PDB file of C-alpha atoms in Angstrom:
ATOM      1  CA  UNK A   1     -14.379 124.982  64.183  1.00 77.00           C
ATOM      2  CA  UNK A   2     -11.597 126.782  65.453  1.00 89.00           C
ATOM      3  CA  UNK A   3      -9.081 124.943  63.374  1.00 89.00           C
ATOM      4  CA  UNK A   4     -11.010 125.061  60.249  1.00 91.00           C
ATOM      5  CA  UNK A   5     -11.429 129.466  61.474  1.00 92.00           C
ATOM      6  CA  UNK A   6      -7.706 129.926  61.685  1.00 93.00           C
ATOM      7  CA  UNK A   7      -6.679 127.853  58.869  1.00 92.00           C
ATOM      8  CA  UNK A   8      -8.761 129.735  56.720  1.00 93.00           C
ATOM      9  CA  UNK A   9      -7.496 132.767  58.054  1.00 93.00           C
ATOM     10  CA  UNK A  10      -4.067 131.659  56.814  1.00 94.00           C
ATOM     11  CA  UNK A  11      -4.954 130.576  53.454  1.00 94.00           C
ATOM     12  CA  UNK A  12      -6.712 133.834  52.936  1.00 95.00           C
ATOM     13  CA  UNK A  13      -3.454 135.479  53.284  1.00 95.00           C
ATOM     14  CA  UNK A  14      -1.461 133.050  51.906  1.00 95.00           C
ATOM     15  CA  UNK A  15      -3.629 133.354  49.040  1.00 96.00           C
ATOM     16  CA  UNK A  16      -4.069 137.228  49.261  1.00 96.00           C
ATOM     17  CA  UNK A  17       0.160 137.213  49.284  1.00 96.00           C
ATOM     18  CA  UNK A  18       0.306 134.465  46.250  1.00 96.00           C
ATOM     19  CA  UNK A  19      -1.597 137.480  44.440  1.00 97.00           C
ATOM     20  CA  UNK A  20       0.573 140.415  45.137  1.00 96.00           C
ATOM     21  CA  UNK A  21       3.085 138.270  43.809  1.00 96.00           C
ATOM     22  CA  UNK A  22       2.160 137.024  40.686  1.00 97.00           C
ATOM     23  CA  UNK A  23       1.191 141.600  39.870  1.00 96.00           C
ATOM     24  CA  UNK A  24       4.868 141.640  40.625  1.00 96.00           C
ATOM     25  CA  UNK A  25       6.263 139.167  39.041  1.00 96.00           C
ATOM     26  CA  UNK A  26       4.371 140.273  35.659  1.00 95.00           C
ATOM     27  CA  UNK A  27       5.558 144.007  36.419  1.00 94.00           C
ATOM     28  CA  UNK A  28       9.200 142.804  37.019  1.00 92.00           C
ATOM     29  CA  UNK A  29       8.641 141.553  33.577  1.00 93.00           C
ATOM     30  CA  UNK A  30       8.115 143.432  31.629  1.00 92.00           C
ATOM     31  CA  UNK A  31      10.643 145.123  33.474  1.00 87.00           C
ATOM     32  CA  UNK A  32      13.297 142.679  32.049  1.00 87.00           C
ATOM     33  CA  UNK A  33      12.388 143.317  28.425  1.00 87.00           C
ATOM     34  CA  UNK A  34      13.178 146.757  28.664  1.00 85.00           C
ATOM     35  CA  UNK A  35      16.452 146.216  29.758  1.00 83.00           C
ATOM     36  CA  UNK A  36      16.951 143.201  26.891  1.00 82.00           C
ATOM     37  CA  UNK A  37      16.215 146.115  24.783  1.00 85.00           C
ATOM     38  CA  UNK A  38      19.049 148.068  26.080  1.00 83.00           C
ATOM     39  CA  UNK A  39      23.458 147.733  26.166  1.00 83.00           C
ATOM     40  CA  UNK A  40      23.786 148.461  29.224  1.00 88.00           C
ATOM     41  CA  UNK A  41      26.488 146.433  30.794  1.00 90.00           C
ATOM     42  CA  UNK A  42      25.016 146.750  34.882  1.00 90.00           C
ATOM     43  CA  UNK A  43      21.725 145.818  33.423  1.00 89.00           C
ATOM     44  CA  UNK A  44      22.762 143.059  31.946  1.00 89.00           C
ATOM     45  CA  UNK A  45      24.172 141.397  34.638  1.00 91.00           C
ATOM     46  CA  UNK A  46      21.267 141.996  36.396  1.00 92.00           C
ATOM     47  CA  UNK A  47      18.967 140.027  33.436  1.00 91.00           C
ATOM     48  CA  UNK A  48      18.944 136.306  35.143  1.00 93.00           C
ATOM     49  CA  UNK A  49      18.956 137.257  38.909  1.00 95.00           C
ATOM     50  CA  UNK A  50      15.902 139.357  37.562  1.00 94.00           C
ATOM     51  CA  UNK A  51      14.936 135.972  35.307  1.00 94.00           C
ATOM     52  CA  UNK A  52      15.078 134.256  39.175  1.00 96.00           C
ATOM     53  CA  UNK A  53      13.195 136.903  40.950  1.00 96.00           C
ATOM     54  CA  UNK A  54      10.464 136.345  37.993  1.00 96.00           C
ATOM     55  CA  UNK A  55      10.114 132.478  38.137  1.00 96.00           C
ATOM     56  CA  UNK A  56       9.756 132.573  42.260  1.00 96.00           C
ATOM     57  CA  UNK A  57       6.938 134.910  42.401  1.00 97.00           C
ATOM     58  CA  UNK A  58       4.915 133.789  38.981  1.00 97.00           C
ATOM     59  CA  UNK A  59       5.982 130.296  40.183  1.00 96.00           C
ATOM     60  CA  UNK A  60       5.919 130.531  44.138  1.00 95.00           C
ATOM     61  CA  UNK A  61       2.876 132.737  43.991  1.00 96.00           C
ATOM     62  CA  UNK A  62       0.903 130.892  41.337  1.00 96.00           C
ATOM     63  CA  UNK A  63       1.273 127.710  44.086  1.00 95.00           C
ATOM     64  CA  UNK A  64      -0.899 129.801  46.538  1.00 95.00           C
ATOM     65  CA  UNK A  65      -3.623 130.966  44.626  1.00 96.00           C
ATOM     66  CA  UNK A  66      -4.007 127.403  43.647  1.00 95.00           C
ATOM     67  CA  UNK A  67      -3.048 124.980  45.879  1.00 94.00           C
ATOM     68  CA  UNK A  68      -3.254 126.747  49.410  1.00 93.00           C
ATOM     69  CA  UNK A  69      -7.471 126.781  49.332  1.00 94.00           C
ATOM     70  CA  UNK A  70      -6.505 123.181  48.416  1.00 94.00           C
ATOM     71  CA  UNK A  71      -4.516 122.481  51.407  1.00 91.00           C
ATOM     72  CA  UNK A  72      -7.851 124.466  53.474  1.00 91.00           C
ATOM     73  CA  UNK A  73     -10.207 122.322  51.439  1.00 92.00           C
ATOM     74  CA  UNK A  74      -7.839 119.028  53.107  1.00 91.00           C
ATOM     75  CA  UNK A  75      -8.183 120.051  56.617  1.00 90.00           C
ATOM     76  CA  UNK A  76     -11.950 120.102  56.861  1.00 91.00           C
ATOM     77  CA  UNK A  77     -12.026 117.126  55.030  1.00 91.00           C
ATOM     78  CA  UNK A  78      -9.760 115.720  57.692  1.00 90.00           C
ATOM     79  CA  UNK A  79     -11.426 117.614  60.873  1.00 89.00           C
ATOM     80  CA  UNK A  80     -14.425 116.397  60.292  1.00 90.00           C
ATOM     81  CA  UNK A  81     -13.379 112.829  60.201  1.00 91.00           C
ATOM     82  CA  UNK A  82     -11.006 113.323  63.080  1.00 89.00           C
ATOM     83  CA  UNK A  83     -10.490 116.342  64.269  1.00 88.00           C
ATOM     84  CA  UNK A  84      -7.783 115.396  67.428  1.00 90.00           C
ATOM     85  CA  UNK A  85      -5.605 114.442  64.343  1.00 92.00           C
ATOM     86  CA  UNK A  86      -6.514 117.112  62.126  1.00 90.00           C
ATOM     87  CA  UNK A  87      -4.918 119.507  64.773  1.00 91.00           C
ATOM     88  CA  UNK A  88      -2.055 117.476  65.796  1.00 92.00           C
ATOM     89  CA  UNK A  89      -2.013 117.354  62.343  1.00 92.00           C
ATOM     90  CA  UNK A  90      -1.762 120.774  61.346  1.00 92.00           C
ATOM     91  CA  UNK A  91       0.442 122.219  64.226  1.00 93.00           C
ATOM     92  CA  UNK A  92       2.997 119.494  63.231  1.00 94.00           C
ATOM     93  CA  UNK A  93       3.285 120.872  59.983  1.00 94.00           C
ATOM     94  CA  UNK A  94       2.879 124.459  61.161  1.00 94.00           C
ATOM     95  CA  UNK A  95       6.101 123.892  63.185  1.00 96.00           C
ATOM     96  CA  UNK A  96       8.061 121.839  60.644  1.00 96.00           C
ATOM     97  CA  UNK A  97       7.945 125.033  57.953  1.00 95.00           C
ATOM     98  CA  UNK A  98       8.355 127.897  61.716  1.00 95.00           C
ATOM     99  CA  UNK A  99      11.772 125.753  62.080  1.00 96.00           C
ATOM    100  CA  UNK A 100      12.243 125.933  58.662  1.00 95.00           C
ATOM    101  CA  UNK A 101      11.541 129.836  58.235  1.00 94.00           C
ATOM    102  CA  UNK A 102      13.591 130.124  61.026  1.00 95.00           C
ATOM    103  CA  UNK A 103      16.874 128.874  59.203  1.00 96.00           C
ATOM    104  CA  UNK A 104      16.285 130.689  55.978  1.00 96.00           C
ATOM    105  CA  UNK A 105      16.597 134.082  56.044  1.00 96.00           C
ATOM    106  CA  UNK A 106      20.388 133.091  57.325  1.00 97.00           C
ATOM    107  CA  UNK A 107      21.293 131.319  53.603  1.00 97.00           C
ATOM    108  CA  UNK A 108      19.792 134.631  52.291  1.00 97.00           C
ATOM    109  CA  UNK A 109      21.952 136.797  54.165  1.00 97.00           C
ATOM    110  CA  UNK A 110      25.079 134.694  53.606  1.00 97.00           C
ATOM    111  CA  UNK A 111      23.922 135.517  49.832  1.00 97.00           C
ATOM    112  CA  UNK A 112      23.255 139.160  50.366  1.00 97.00           C
ATOM    113  CA  UNK A 113      26.739 139.748  51.481  1.00 97.00           C
ATOM    114  CA  UNK A 114      27.900 137.116  48.649  1.00 97.00           C
ATOM    115  CA  UNK A 115      26.702 139.082  46.288  1.00 97.00           C
ATOM    116  CA  UNK A 116      27.527 142.737  47.456  1.00 97.00           C
ATOM    117  CA  UNK A 117      31.529 140.797  47.691  1.00 97.00           C
ATOM    118  CA  UNK A 118      30.934 140.469  43.866  1.00 95.00           C
ATOM    119  CA  UNK A 119      29.582 144.142  43.571  1.00 96.00           C
ATOM    120  CA  UNK A 120      32.111 145.617  45.335  1.00 96.00           C
ATOM    121  CA  UNK A 121      35.084 143.754  44.261  1.00 96.00           C
ATOM    122  CA  UNK A 122      34.519 143.455  40.579  1.00 94.00           C
ATOM    123  CA  UNK A 123      36.192 145.418  38.293  1.00 93.00           C
ATOM    124  CA  UNK A 124      33.277 144.635  35.006  1.00 95.00           C
ATOM    125  CA  UNK A 125      30.428 146.333  34.983  1.00 95.00           C
ATOM    126  CA  UNK A 126      28.884 142.931  34.272  1.00 94.00           C
ATOM    127  CA  UNK A 127      30.004 141.275  37.246  1.00 95.00           C
ATOM    128  CA  UNK A 128      28.899 144.501  39.473  1.00 96.00           C
ATOM    129  CA  UNK A 129      25.439 144.134  37.766  1.00 95.00           C
ATOM    130  CA  UNK A 130      25.049 140.681  38.350  1.00 95.00           C
ATOM    131  CA  UNK A 131      25.997 141.164  42.074  1.00 96.00           C
ATOM    132  CA  UNK A 132      23.996 144.180  42.614  1.00 96.00           C
ATOM    133  CA  UNK A 133      20.837 141.617  40.762  1.00 95.00           C
ATOM    134  CA  UNK A 134      21.350 138.609  43.039  1.00 97.00           C
ATOM    135  CA  UNK A 135      21.322 141.723  46.471  1.00 97.00           C
ATOM    136  CA  UNK A 136      17.872 142.030  45.049  1.00 96.00           C
ATOM    137  CA  UNK A 137      17.240 138.518  44.906  1.00 97.00           C
ATOM    138  CA  UNK A 138      17.798 136.965  47.919  1.00 97.00           C
ATOM    139  CA  UNK A 139      16.390 140.361  49.459  1.00 97.00           C
ATOM    140  CA  UNK A 140      13.012 139.193  47.940  1.00 96.00           C
ATOM    141  CA  UNK A 141      13.565 135.997  49.708  1.00 96.00           C
ATOM    142  CA  UNK A 142      13.908 137.834  52.710  1.00 97.00           C
ATOM    143  CA  UNK A 143      10.532 139.561  52.723  1.00 96.00           C
ATOM    144  CA  UNK A 144       8.621 137.006  51.170  1.00 95.00           C
ATOM    145  CA  UNK A 145      10.043 134.688  53.799  1.00 95.00           C
ATOM    146  CA  UNK A 146       9.292 136.937  55.943  1.00 96.00           C
ATOM    147  CA  UNK A 147       5.451 137.538  56.009  1.00 95.00           C
ATOM    148  CA  UNK A 148       5.369 134.334  55.179  1.00 95.00           C
ATOM    149  CA  UNK A 149       6.857 133.751  58.780  1.00 96.00           C
ATOM    150  CA  UNK A 150       4.818 135.855  60.409  1.00 95.00           C
ATOM    151  CA  UNK A 151       1.736 134.905  59.354  1.00 95.00           C
ATOM    152  CA  UNK A 152       2.694 131.237  59.386  1.00 95.00           C
ATOM    153  CA  UNK A 153       3.547 131.826  63.433  1.00 95.00           C
ATOM    154  CA  UNK A 154       0.181 133.908  63.926  1.00 95.00           C
ATOM    155  CA  UNK A 155      -1.278 130.602  62.875  1.00 94.00           C
ATOM    156  CA  UNK A 156       1.225 128.799  64.748  1.00 93.00           C
ATOM    157  CA  UNK A 157      -0.010 129.958  67.978  1.00 94.00           C
ATOM    158  CA  UNK A 158      -3.334 130.207  67.263  1.00 92.00           C
ATOM    159  CA  UNK A 159      -3.400 126.195  67.454  1.00 92.00           C
ATOM    160  CA  UNK A 160      -0.608 125.901  70.098  1.00 92.00           C
ATOM    161  CA  UNK A 161      -3.986 127.904  71.795  1.00 91.00           C
ATOM    162  CA  UNK A 162      -6.098 124.697  70.848  1.00 86.00           C
ATOM    163  CA  UNK A 163      -4.667 122.023  71.835  1.00 80.00           C
TER     164      UNK A 163
END
């Protein structure tokens, strides 16, 4: 039953973050509508990255809210039939996700660096806005992945203690 408790805690955190992401996505979407009505070139350059941020926040946030509770149900069913196998399966999945979350920050840092170069080397305001928007996009991804990774690390530690 410890597996179910730890999985439930992890899923609750994931669902809560998904709800926050959905709210932020809607707020940024409203802001993007105001930017579209503005004639500022820097703001127009930020529209595409903001659209991607909105897509990520609403899309991944929705997935967190909808799919994570189903994952808990799957683990619960698996745990009732074969507790040891359920624990091993969850541990393997968590370790794989941990490895992925350990790699992606480097990708986001490289993206931030490239976007900063675009911002500083560009003389056109549209590209400066694009650079700023991309910095925001990669920073958003870095923050989201860091919080997801932190929660997963706690879950992974708990799973390892169960073995």
